[in-house]
Amino acid sequence: MREESETESPSSSSTLIDDVDSKPTVAGGVRDVYGEDSATEDQFVTPWSVSVASGYSLLRDPHHNKGLAFTIRERDAHFLRGLLPPTVASQDLQVKKMMHNIRQYQVPLQKYMAMMDLQERNQRLFYKLLIDNVEELLPIVYTPTVGEACQKYGSIFMRPQGLFISLKEKGKILEVLRNWPEKNIQVVVVTDGERILGLGDLGCQGMGIPVGKLSLYTALGGIRPSACLPITIDVGTNNEKLLNDEFYIGLKQKRATGQEYAELLDEFMMAVKQNYGEKVLIQFEDFANHNAFDLLAKYGTTHLVFNDDIQGTASVVLAGLVAGQKLVGGTLADHRFLFLGAGEAGTGIAELIALEMSKQTKAPLEETRKKIWLVDSKGLIVSSRKESLQQFKKPWAHEHEPIKELVDAVKAIRPTVLIGTSGVGRTFTKEVVEAMASINEKPIILSLSNPTSQSECTAEEAYTWSQGRAIFASGSPFPPVEYDGKVFVPGQANNAYIFPGLGLGLIMSGAIRVHDDMLLAASEALAAQVSQENFDRGLIYPPFTNIRKISAHIAANVAAKAYELGLATRLSEPKDLVKYAESCMYSPAYRNYR
Ligand SMILES: NC(=O)C1=CN([C@@H]2O[C@H](COP(=O)(O)OP(=O)(O)OC[C@H]3O[C@@H](n4cnc5c(N)ncnc54)[C@H](OP(=O)(O)O)[C@@H]3O)[C@@H](O)[C@H]2O)C=CC1
Ligand SMILES: CC(=O)C(=O)O
Ligand SMILES: [Mg+2]
C-alpha cells in the first residue's frame, strides 16, 4: 500500500533499496513507479503499454535520437534507411558541428533557442555539448540569457517544457503529475514565478528557471534527465505588462494569496510525495521572500526540501569566503560583513556564515550574528526598526543609529566583505567601492544579483575603482578585465556550484531531510576544490570546467554528513563516496541499439 511505503522506517525502506545498491545508478526512493502493486481494488490503474520506437518516430524521440550518429547496422535494424543521408557521424563530430553553428549566432537568445531546440531533438547530444563546453554554454542555458528567455518565454517557445500547475488544477494535481511521461522522478525544481532572478514577477514565464536549473542538475551533477521534473505553479501574476500582453501564456489574473495560495501549494507538496515517494528532492526556486521562508519552514520537517536561493546561495558564498581567507588571511570571525539586500539570499547567506563562525569559535549564534550587518531598501537594519521588520530580518537588527545610504553604512560599519543581494543593478557605486578600498587592502566584493543587468557592479568597476585590489565575484559571469597592465579574471559566485552536487549527495545517500550541516559540508567541499593556481589568479572559486569532479566531491561530503546525522536511508554506506558519486553520474554518450 502506498500509505505504508510512505511511513515505513528508514531501515525497512533501505532493505528494499539495498537490492539496487550494487548498481551504479542514482536510485531514488520510488518503487512501484507505475502504481500497479500499490493500487487497491477500488482505485483505477493505468493500462501501461511499452513500445519500441523505430523509423521516423525514433528520429523524433529526443531520448533515443542520435541523428547522423546512427550506425548502418542500427539504421537497418530500426527502419531508418532513407530517412537519413548516408554519412555516419561520431558524437564528437556532432558536438563540433553544433558548437560551430551556435557560435554563428551573435545574439545570446538565439543561442539559447538553438540549445533548447537541440534538447527537444537529441537529448544526449544536448548534454554532451553542455558538459564538454560548460564555461561557454552556461551563460546561455543559465544566467544571464535564461532571464531574457523568461521575459520573452511566451513568444519564443514552440513546444512547452516541464509541467504547468495552475489554480485551475486545484483538486487534480495528482492527476496532472501523472500526465508527466516519466514516473521515476528524483528531483523536482518548482517556482511560482514571483521573483525570477532580479527581474521580478514573470508569472508562468518563470518556467525557464526550473528547466535551466534541471539541465544543470544533469550536466553538472549527473542526475539522469528522466529523473528531473521542472514545475511552474501558476497562481496568476501581478505584472501588469504580462496581464496586458495578448501573448502571455499564464493565468491572466492577479496572484492568489493567503489561504487560496497555501491550499494549492499544500496539495502540490502532498501530491509530489504521494506520487514519487518521500525521497524525492523538491527544490524551491525563485519564490518571493514572503512565501519562500514560510514554505521552507513548513515543509522542511515533512519533505526533502531545499530552497536554492536561501540555502544554495548561502553554501556557495560561504565556500568563497572560506577559500578567500587564503588570499586575505585571518579566519571568518576576523571579518565584518555588510550586505546590500536583506531577503532570501542576503539573510540566508548571513545565517550560514554566522553558523559556521559559531562552530569555529564556539561562540553562540547570537554573538556571531553581530559581525554581520544588512541594508535593505529602507537602510541599515537596526534595533529601532525591529517591530516593523519581517521575521527573517529580526535577528539582524543590531544596536546602531539608523543609516539610510549604503556608502554611509560602509563608512560606519567598516566591513571587510561587501555582498550584493538586492536584485538592483549598479548599487555598488564608485563611492561605495572606493570606501571599501580605503578601509581594506584587499576588499572582498561580491555582486550576486542576477542577471548581469542587475549586478551591483561590473567586474571592471570593482577592479578599476579599487585600483585592482578587490577580490571580486559575481552571480552572472563577467569577462576578464585588464587594469593597469594586469588581467583580472572574475569568479562566478552562483548557487550552480552547489545544488547539483548537493542533490546528488542527497539522492545517493537516500537522505530524507536537508540539514544545515549538509550545507556546511557542501561549502567545505567546494572551498577545498580551489587550487593554488586559482588563488594565484585571485580566484575564490574553481573554474566551472571541472564542475563534475567538484560536484562529486560535494555529493560525497553531503552524503557523508547524511550518514553521520542518521538521515541516510541507504544503509550500506559506500567506502569511497567520491568514486561512488562519480559512478552514479549520468553519461551523455550514445548507447548502442540492438
Ligand atoms: N548568485 C546567486 O547564486 C544568487 C543570486 N541571487 C540574486 O539575488 C537577488 C536578490 O534575491 P533574493 O534575496 O531572493 O530577493 P529578495 O526579494 O528576497 O530580497 C531583495 C532584498 O533587496 C532589498 N532591496 C531592494 N532594492 C534595494 C535597494 N535599492 N537598496 C537596498 N536594498 C534593496 C530588499 O529590501 P526590502 O526588504 O526592504 O524590500 C530585500 O531585502 C536577485 O537578483 C537574485 O537573482 C539570488 C539567489 C542566488
Ligand atoms: C542564481 C539564482 O538562483 C538566482 O539568481 O535566483
Ligand atoms: Mg534562484
XYZ file of C-alpha atoms and ligand atoms in Angstrom:
649
model
C 0.000 0.000 0.000
C 1.251 3.492 -0.812
C 0.468 4.698 2.735
C 2.706 2.022 4.184
C 5.617 2.826 1.931
C 5.463 6.477 2.947
C 5.549 5.860 6.631
C 7.962 2.964 6.639
C 11.020 3.269 8.835
C 14.388 4.119 7.268
C 15.584 0.581 7.915
C 12.681 -1.115 6.180
C 12.941 1.140 3.142
C 16.659 0.594 2.940
C 16.130 -3.142 2.714
C 14.275 -2.555 -0.495
C 16.832 -0.084 -1.738
C 19.686 -2.424 -0.932
C 18.531 -4.574 -3.851
C 19.745 -1.896 -6.215
C 22.648 -0.666 -4.126
C 25.160 -2.633 -6.112
C 24.130 -0.987 -9.369
C 25.890 2.239 -10.279
C 22.713 4.188 -10.813
C 21.224 7.074 -8.934
C 18.416 5.260 -7.207
C 15.558 7.207 -5.696
C 13.103 6.188 -3.051
C 10.491 5.364 -5.623
C 9.275 1.883 -6.058
C 6.217 0.587 -7.859
C 6.594 3.502 -10.242
C 3.534 2.595 -12.276
C 1.314 2.306 -9.219
C 0.382 -1.243 -10.207
C 1.110 -3.027 -6.957
C 0.046 -0.277 -4.621
C -3.372 0.338 -6.134
C -6.272 -1.081 -4.192
C -9.213 -2.657 -5.984
C -11.274 0.494 -5.776
C -8.503 2.549 -7.376
C -8.023 2.892 -11.086
C -4.728 1.884 -12.663
C -3.303 2.934 -15.972
C -3.104 0.331 -18.745
C 0.594 0.869 -19.469
C 1.976 -0.385 -22.710
C 5.580 -0.215 -23.820
C 6.512 0.174 -27.437
C 9.870 0.300 -29.199
C 10.465 3.496 -31.123
C 11.662 2.878 -34.647
C 11.941 4.578 -38.018
C 10.536 8.072 -38.320
C 9.305 8.157 -34.713
C 12.764 7.118 -33.443
C 14.288 10.141 -35.167
C 11.725 12.328 -33.425
C 12.200 10.821 -29.993
C 14.678 13.116 -28.192
C 15.586 10.438 -25.659
C 16.790 7.979 -28.272
C 17.518 10.024 -31.362
C 21.177 10.064 -32.434
C 20.736 11.789 -35.799
C 23.622 11.073 -38.127
C 25.325 9.010 -35.419
C 23.047 6.026 -36.060
C 25.317 3.307 -37.442
C 24.473 1.498 -40.677
C 23.554 -1.573 -38.654
C 21.238 0.473 -36.445
C 19.701 2.124 -39.481
C 18.866 -1.303 -40.887
C 17.610 -2.721 -37.624
C 15.419 0.280 -36.819
C 13.909 1.101 -40.217
C 15.951 4.279 -40.661
C 17.342 3.632 -44.151
C 16.496 6.532 -46.409
C 15.367 8.670 -43.501
C 18.926 9.918 -43.017
C 21.596 10.993 -45.504
C 24.373 8.372 -45.997
C 27.017 9.906 -43.731
C 27.579 8.370 -40.312
C 28.994 10.915 -37.871
C 30.507 10.420 -34.439
C 29.006 12.177 -31.436
C 32.207 14.228 -31.143
C 31.795 15.442 -34.703
C 28.177 16.328 -33.972
C 29.340 18.348 -30.957
C 31.885 20.137 -33.116
C 29.244 20.955 -35.722
C 26.695 22.167 -33.166
C 29.250 24.386 -31.445
C 30.206 25.796 -34.828
C 26.534 26.538 -35.535
C 25.855 28.047 -32.117
C 28.896 30.307 -32.398
C 27.456 31.740 -35.619
C 24.656 33.382 -33.658
C 25.543 36.844 -32.413
C 22.528 37.197 -30.143
C 22.629 35.119 -26.914
C 18.874 34.470 -27.061
C 19.315 32.825 -30.471
C 21.972 30.569 -28.964
C 19.548 29.775 -26.137
C 16.831 28.840 -28.608
C 19.257 26.675 -30.584
C 20.169 24.867 -27.360
C 16.521 24.358 -26.359
C 15.790 23.090 -29.845
C 18.630 20.595 -29.524
C 17.351 19.465 -26.125
C 13.983 18.738 -27.733
C 15.619 16.936 -30.665
C 18.542 14.963 -29.276
C 18.866 14.969 -25.507
C 22.189 13.159 -25.248
C 23.826 15.485 -27.736
C 22.464 18.466 -25.781
C 24.066 17.217 -22.565
C 27.307 16.207 -24.262
C 27.545 19.724 -25.698
C 26.812 21.331 -22.353
C 29.210 19.131 -20.390
C 32.055 19.493 -22.882
C 31.608 23.282 -23.261
C 30.295 24.203 -19.853
C 32.088 27.557 -19.463
C 30.875 28.744 -22.849
C 27.314 27.440 -22.648
C 26.457 28.058 -19.001
C 25.729 31.758 -19.673
C 23.372 30.609 -22.431
C 21.254 27.938 -20.764
C 21.534 29.692 -17.400
C 22.073 33.258 -16.156
C 22.102 35.757 -17.786
C 20.422 34.525 -21.002
C 17.783 32.417 -19.263
C 16.496 35.659 -17.715
C 15.834 37.172 -21.124
C 14.308 33.887 -22.261
C 11.846 34.023 -19.349
C 10.925 37.601 -20.190
C 10.127 36.501 -23.752
C 9.056 32.953 -22.925
C 5.554 33.256 -24.315
C 6.704 34.263 -27.753
C 9.856 32.164 -28.250
C 8.553 28.698 -27.482
C 7.079 26.274 -29.936
C 6.897 23.338 -27.559
C 6.089 23.502 -23.844
C 8.681 22.227 -21.381
C 8.018 20.994 -17.863
C 4.726 20.775 -16.043
C 2.377 23.725 -15.537
C 0.137 23.529 -12.493
C -2.299 26.407 -12.223
C -5.152 27.313 -9.902
C -7.381 25.576 -12.432
C -5.767 22.270 -11.463
C -6.807 22.608 -7.820
C -8.090 19.243 -6.626
C -6.453 17.469 -9.578
C -2.737 17.942 -9.004
C -2.058 14.250 -8.560
C -3.690 13.609 -11.923
C -1.603 16.340 -13.516
C 1.594 14.813 -12.138
C 0.562 11.526 -13.688
C 0.382 13.201 -17.103
C 4.147 13.625 -16.983
C 5.696 10.844 -19.092
C 8.429 9.886 -16.619
C 7.460 8.097 -13.446
C 10.730 7.705 -11.558
C 11.348 11.317 -10.571
C 14.139 12.152 -8.136
C 14.382 15.945 -8.332
C 11.616 18.500 -8.779
C 12.549 22.147 -9.228
C 9.482 24.296 -8.682
C 8.836 28.020 -8.982
C 5.752 30.183 -8.766
C 7.496 32.780 -10.916
C 7.167 35.666 -8.460
C 10.883 36.562 -8.112
C 12.641 35.409 -11.265
C 16.322 36.283 -10.798
C 16.337 40.046 -10.184
C 13.677 40.533 -12.864
C 10.665 40.379 -10.587
C 7.310 38.709 -11.201
C 7.301 36.891 -14.537
C 4.376 34.647 -13.648
C 4.086 31.487 -15.674
C 7.015 32.529 -17.863
C 9.324 31.702 -14.987
C 9.322 28.129 -16.349
C 12.689 28.826 -17.973
C 14.255 28.763 -14.500
C 13.279 25.225 -13.361
C 14.067 23.975 -16.874
C 17.515 25.615 -16.745
C 18.258 24.516 -13.172
C 17.416 20.921 -14.004
C 19.610 20.981 -17.109
C 22.392 21.801 -14.679
C 21.361 19.018 -12.304
C 22.081 16.670 -15.189
C 25.075 18.342 -16.821
C 26.843 19.450 -13.637
C 25.602 16.909 -11.092
C 24.961 13.838 -13.228
C 21.309 13.294 -12.307
C 19.567 11.468 -15.188
C 17.369 13.817 -17.253
C 14.434 11.425 -16.969
C 14.578 11.772 -13.165
C 14.219 15.559 -13.315
C 10.887 17.375 -13.338
C 10.576 21.159 -13.848
C 7.330 22.612 -12.492
C 5.765 26.047 -12.569
C 2.894 26.792 -10.264
C 0.689 29.454 -11.798
C -1.328 31.406 -9.267
C -1.551 34.474 -11.521
C 0.813 37.417 -11.804
C 0.912 40.982 -10.543
C 2.986 42.002 -13.550
C 0.695 44.459 -15.370
C 2.729 44.245 -18.559
C 2.158 40.496 -18.742
C -1.504 40.817 -17.779
C -1.957 43.165 -20.712
C 0.114 41.093 -23.116
C -2.063 39.148 -25.536
C 0.712 36.559 -25.937
C 1.096 35.915 -22.184
C 0.889 32.156 -21.578
C -0.255 32.114 -17.960
C -3.412 32.803 -15.983
C -4.491 36.378 -16.607
C -5.391 37.297 -13.059
C -3.759 38.853 -10.010
C -1.799 36.465 -7.827
C -3.753 34.313 -5.433
C -2.575 34.832 -1.861
C -3.395 33.679 1.662
C -5.439 30.532 2.073
C -6.006 30.016 -1.640
C -2.249 30.039 -2.285
C -1.451 27.915 0.757
C -4.018 25.267 -0.174
C -2.716 24.908 -3.728
C 0.865 24.619 -2.502
C -0.157 22.117 0.137
C -1.990 19.953 -2.372
C 1.074 20.141 -4.610
C 3.502 19.126 -1.868
C 1.343 16.200 -0.793
C 0.798 15.040 -4.371
C 4.526 15.080 -5.165
C 5.292 12.965 -2.125
C 2.415 10.615 -2.815
C 3.408 10.157 -6.446
C 7.187 9.985 -6.169
C 7.839 8.841 -2.613
C 9.356 10.599 0.347
C 12.873 10.727 -1.052
C 12.054 12.943 -3.997
C 14.015 16.189 -3.636
C 11.893 19.321 -4.053
C 13.915 22.439 -4.776
C 12.070 25.727 -4.280
C 13.342 28.281 -6.734
C 12.669 31.977 -7.221
C 9.665 32.304 -4.943
C 9.192 35.773 -3.437
C 10.509 36.006 0.112
C 7.062 36.462 1.670
C 6.355 32.838 0.674
C 9.845 31.316 0.443
C 10.760 31.317 4.132
C 7.341 30.040 5.207
C 7.335 27.217 2.646
C 10.800 26.112 3.706
C 9.875 26.157 7.391
C 6.550 24.402 6.787
C 7.776 21.580 4.565
C 11.324 21.257 5.893
C 10.122 18.854 8.571
C 7.909 16.681 6.378
C 9.598 16.632 2.968
C 13.069 16.517 1.431
C 13.038 20.201 0.507
C 15.670 22.771 -0.145
C 15.445 26.444 -1.084
C 18.175 27.194 -3.564
C 18.024 30.971 -3.152
C 18.255 30.849 0.642
C 20.363 27.735 1.216
C 22.243 27.026 -2.018
C 23.372 30.625 -2.289
C 24.465 30.593 1.347
C 26.558 27.498 0.796
C 28.289 28.846 -2.318
C 29.091 32.209 -0.733
C 30.407 30.632 2.451
C 32.689 28.447 0.309
C 34.054 31.532 -1.449
C 34.656 33.303 1.851
C 36.385 30.307 3.400
C 38.580 29.960 0.311
C 39.108 33.733 0.276
C 40.813 33.572 3.660
C 43.832 32.145 1.848
C 44.052 35.462 -0.028
C 43.219 37.914 2.743
C 44.351 35.994 5.824
C 42.628 35.557 9.171
C 39.598 33.465 9.964
C 35.925 34.034 9.272
C 35.496 35.568 12.727
C 38.116 38.218 11.898
C 35.817 39.674 9.256
C 32.921 42.122 9.260
C 30.209 41.594 6.680
C 27.840 44.085 5.113
C 25.026 43.094 2.782
C 23.007 45.233 0.412
C 19.745 43.291 0.286
C 18.157 41.502 3.238
C 15.903 38.987 1.532
C 16.274 35.294 0.792
C 19.837 35.369 -0.486
C 21.098 38.029 1.958
C 19.697 36.622 5.194
C 20.290 33.031 4.034
C 23.984 33.715 3.483
C 24.244 35.743 6.694
C 22.774 32.922 8.748
C 25.127 30.270 7.335
C 28.182 32.496 7.872
C 27.068 33.071 11.476
C 26.548 29.330 11.944
C 29.986 28.466 10.597
C 31.600 31.171 12.741
C 29.773 29.836 15.754
C 31.026 26.303 15.041
C 34.582 27.555 14.553
C 34.745 29.800 17.616
C 32.222 28.054 19.897
C 30.608 31.466 20.387
C 26.796 31.482 20.489
C 24.962 32.279 17.269
C 23.577 35.495 18.794
C 27.173 36.691 19.190
C 28.484 35.708 15.756
C 25.468 37.352 14.092
C 26.694 40.676 15.465
C 29.553 40.677 12.961
C 27.046 40.756 10.130
C 25.052 43.812 9.042
C 22.399 44.136 6.396
C 20.949 47.061 4.471
C 17.519 46.794 2.871
C 15.513 49.274 0.792
C 14.966 51.388 3.903
C 18.582 51.465 5.049
C 20.669 49.698 7.672
C 18.732 47.137 9.684
C 18.946 48.349 13.273
C 17.177 47.589 16.513
C 14.971 50.698 16.396
C 13.331 49.199 13.292
C 12.767 45.792 14.887
C 8.999 45.996 15.412
C 8.277 46.677 11.749
C 10.732 44.144 10.306
C 9.779 40.905 8.595
C 10.560 37.863 10.722
C 13.633 36.812 8.728
C 15.270 40.222 9.241
C 14.793 40.442 13.007
C 17.969 38.512 14.001
C 19.991 41.160 12.171
C 18.567 44.209 13.939
C 21.659 45.236 15.924
C 22.146 48.321 18.067
C 23.152 51.221 15.862
C 21.831 54.582 14.798
C 19.758 54.419 11.601
C 21.678 54.882 8.326
C 19.937 55.363 5.022
C 22.671 55.191 2.398
C 24.901 52.217 1.671
C 28.022 54.334 1.392
C 27.416 55.727 4.870
C 26.854 52.215 6.189
C 30.190 51.147 4.672
C 31.930 54.048 6.392
C 30.247 53.341 9.729
C 30.468 49.519 9.823
C 33.863 49.314 8.057
C 33.186 45.867 6.544
C 35.913 43.649 5.116
C 33.334 41.912 2.927
C 30.566 43.609 0.920
C 27.865 41.383 -0.558
C 25.180 42.494 -3.006
C 21.877 40.613 -2.857
C 19.489 43.441 -3.654
C 18.423 42.498 -7.170
C 19.171 46.104 -8.145
C 21.934 46.877 -10.613
C 24.707 49.449 -10.209
C 24.110 49.996 -6.493
C 27.800 49.481 -5.653
C 28.735 52.936 -6.873
C 32.239 54.320 -7.319
C 31.941 55.927 -3.890
C 30.961 52.608 -2.287
C 33.785 50.616 -3.888
C 36.295 53.360 -3.111
C 35.153 53.386 0.515
C 35.693 49.585 0.665
C 39.140 50.022 -0.879
C 40.093 52.754 1.575
C 39.207 50.506 4.528
C 40.741 47.260 3.232
C 43.940 46.294 1.491
C 42.005 43.542 -0.299
C 38.265 44.243 -0.102
C 36.074 41.249 -0.872
C 33.218 42.419 -3.076
C 30.525 40.016 -4.242
C 27.850 41.297 -6.623
C 25.476 38.383 -6.520
C 22.364 39.774 -8.177
C 21.296 38.259 -11.482
C 21.128 38.610 -14.390
C 24.055 40.810 -15.473
C 21.850 43.922 -15.729
C 21.069 43.633 -12.003
C 24.636 43.039 -10.830
C 25.510 45.542 -8.083
C 28.632 46.464 -10.054
C 30.545 45.109 -13.007
C 33.896 43.358 -12.714
C 35.532 46.273 -14.470
C 34.078 48.724 -11.967
C 35.168 46.612 -8.995
C 38.772 46.315 -10.221
C 39.095 49.855 -11.532
C 37.571 51.643 -8.538
C 39.647 49.548 -6.105
C 42.857 50.054 -8.145
C 42.988 46.330 -8.847
C 42.809 45.331 -5.187
C 39.289 43.890 -4.981
C 38.657 40.191 -4.721
C 35.572 40.077 -6.844
C 32.964 37.521 -7.849
C 29.507 37.958 -9.330
C 26.312 35.947 -9.740
C 26.383 36.219 -13.522
C 29.682 35.893 -15.359
C 31.839 38.830 -16.458
C 34.712 38.566 -18.929
C 38.309 39.134 -17.756
C 39.304 42.750 -17.180
C 42.613 44.409 -17.984
C 43.623 47.043 -15.465
C 46.993 48.726 -15.158
C 48.620 46.151 -17.464
C 47.305 43.183 -15.495
C 44.492 40.789 -16.418
C 41.916 40.111 -13.691
C 39.661 37.068 -14.031
C 36.463 37.481 -12.017
C 34.883 34.450 -10.369
C 31.235 33.468 -10.523
C 29.515 33.175 -7.147
C 26.444 31.264 -8.156
C 24.476 28.537 -6.437
C 25.011 26.424 -9.585
C 28.224 25.280 -7.900
C 26.256 23.766 -5.051
C 22.786 22.464 -5.888
C 23.777 19.780 -8.435
C 26.305 18.172 -6.077
C 24.110 18.665 -3.034
C 21.224 16.999 -4.853
C 23.387 14.082 -5.935
C 24.630 13.621 -2.367
C 21.082 13.593 -1.013
C 19.878 11.132 -3.618
C 22.801 8.726 -3.397
C 22.530 8.507 0.383
C 18.744 8.265 0.268
C 18.539 11.270 2.591
C 15.107 12.086 3.917
C 15.744 15.625 5.146
C 18.097 18.507 4.348
C 20.105 19.681 7.362
C 22.143 22.899 7.718
C 25.244 20.812 8.396
C 24.884 19.414 4.874
C 25.098 22.964 3.518
C 28.273 23.464 5.544
C 29.601 20.146 4.228
C 28.885 21.258 0.651
C 30.664 24.576 1.293
C 33.681 22.845 2.733
C 33.944 20.541 -0.279
C 33.661 23.420 -2.740
C 36.234 25.554 -0.910
C 38.643 22.601 -0.935
C 38.438 22.481 -4.726
C 40.031 25.915 -5.173
C 43.610 25.227 -6.268
C 46.762 27.243 -5.647
C 46.695 28.122 -9.335
C 43.181 29.576 -8.858
C 44.323 31.549 -5.810
C 47.316 32.852 -7.735
C 44.854 34.338 -10.222
C 42.863 35.966 -7.406
C 40.003 33.452 -7.671
C 37.971 32.191 -4.738
C 36.032 29.658 -6.830
C 37.378 26.913 -9.070
C 36.529 27.172 -12.770
C 33.311 25.513 -13.938
C 35.341 23.368 -16.344
C 35.899 20.850 -13.552
C 32.371 21.041 -12.213
C 31.572 17.316 -12.460
C 34.579 16.475 -10.308
C 33.634 19.293 -7.933
C 30.044 18.032 -7.762
C 31.266 14.517 -6.950
C 33.262 15.907 -4.009
C 30.304 17.979 -2.827
C 27.982 14.981 -3.159
C 30.402 12.802 -1.196
C 30.692 15.324 1.642
C 26.927 15.812 1.777
C 26.271 12.070 1.744
C 28.879 11.522 4.477
C 27.076 14.128 6.572
C 23.730 12.464 5.913
C 25.163 9.172 7.232
C 26.730 10.918 10.223
C 23.444 12.618 11.106
C 21.432 9.427 10.706
C 19.448 10.957 7.855
C 20.615 8.484 5.181
C 18.360 5.558 4.392
C 20.718 3.633 2.115
C 22.279 1.684 4.896
C 25.312 0.259 3.161
C 27.475 3.378 3.061
C 29.889 3.105 0.121
C 33.550 3.064 1.205
C 34.737 5.640 -1.286
C 31.922 8.181 -1.586
C 33.653 10.311 -4.227
C 34.154 7.308 -6.515
C 30.626 6.192 -5.813
C 29.266 9.638 -6.683
C 31.208 9.588 -9.944
C 29.902 6.126 -10.765
C 26.332 7.369 -10.227
C 26.617 10.151 -12.751
C 24.667 10.169 -15.984
C 26.812 9.957 -19.082
C 25.502 11.547 -22.286
C 27.455 9.134 -24.516
C 25.198 7.407 -27.033
C 24.083 3.849 -26.333
C 24.282 1.117 -28.961
C 20.904 -0.201 -30.082
C 20.481 -3.875 -30.693
N 24.359 34.473 -7.289
C 23.471 33.623 -6.875
O 23.708 32.419 -6.800
C 22.137 34.117 -6.453
C 21.731 35.382 -6.722
N 20.513 35.817 -6.323
C 20.125 37.167 -6.707
O 19.977 37.964 -5.570
C 18.997 38.949 -5.825
C 18.061 39.009 -4.646
O 17.392 37.792 -4.490
P 16.544 37.498 -3.174
O 17.348 37.685 -1.966
O 15.892 36.209 -3.362
O 15.451 38.670 -3.286
P 14.536 39.248 -2.162
O 13.442 39.955 -2.845
O 14.215 38.219 -1.154
O 15.469 40.340 -1.438
C 15.875 41.539 -2.014
C 16.377 42.431 -0.913
O 16.978 43.565 -1.528
C 16.461 44.733 -0.908
N 16.485 45.837 -1.844
C 15.770 46.013 -2.964
N 16.091 47.171 -3.551
C 17.037 47.741 -2.790
C 17.763 48.936 -2.857
N 17.597 49.784 -3.870
N 18.655 49.192 -1.889
C 18.827 48.340 -0.867
N 18.182 47.175 -0.761
C 17.281 46.899 -1.697
C 15.058 44.370 -0.487
O 14.663 45.294 0.510
P 13.231 45.242 1.231
O 13.281 44.023 2.078
O 13.222 46.493 2.033
O 12.219 45.184 0.154
C 15.290 42.948 0.016
O 15.743 42.975 1.338
C 18.353 38.589 -7.148
O 18.858 39.421 -8.151
C 18.803 37.187 -7.415
O 18.986 36.949 -8.790
C 19.662 35.040 -5.625
C 19.997 33.762 -5.339
C 21.237 33.185 -5.771
C 21.059 32.055 -9.210
C 19.726 32.138 -8.662
O 19.201 31.172 -8.149
C 19.016 33.393 -8.719
O 19.568 34.387 -9.165
O 17.852 33.395 -8.310
Mg 17.119 31.400 -7.896
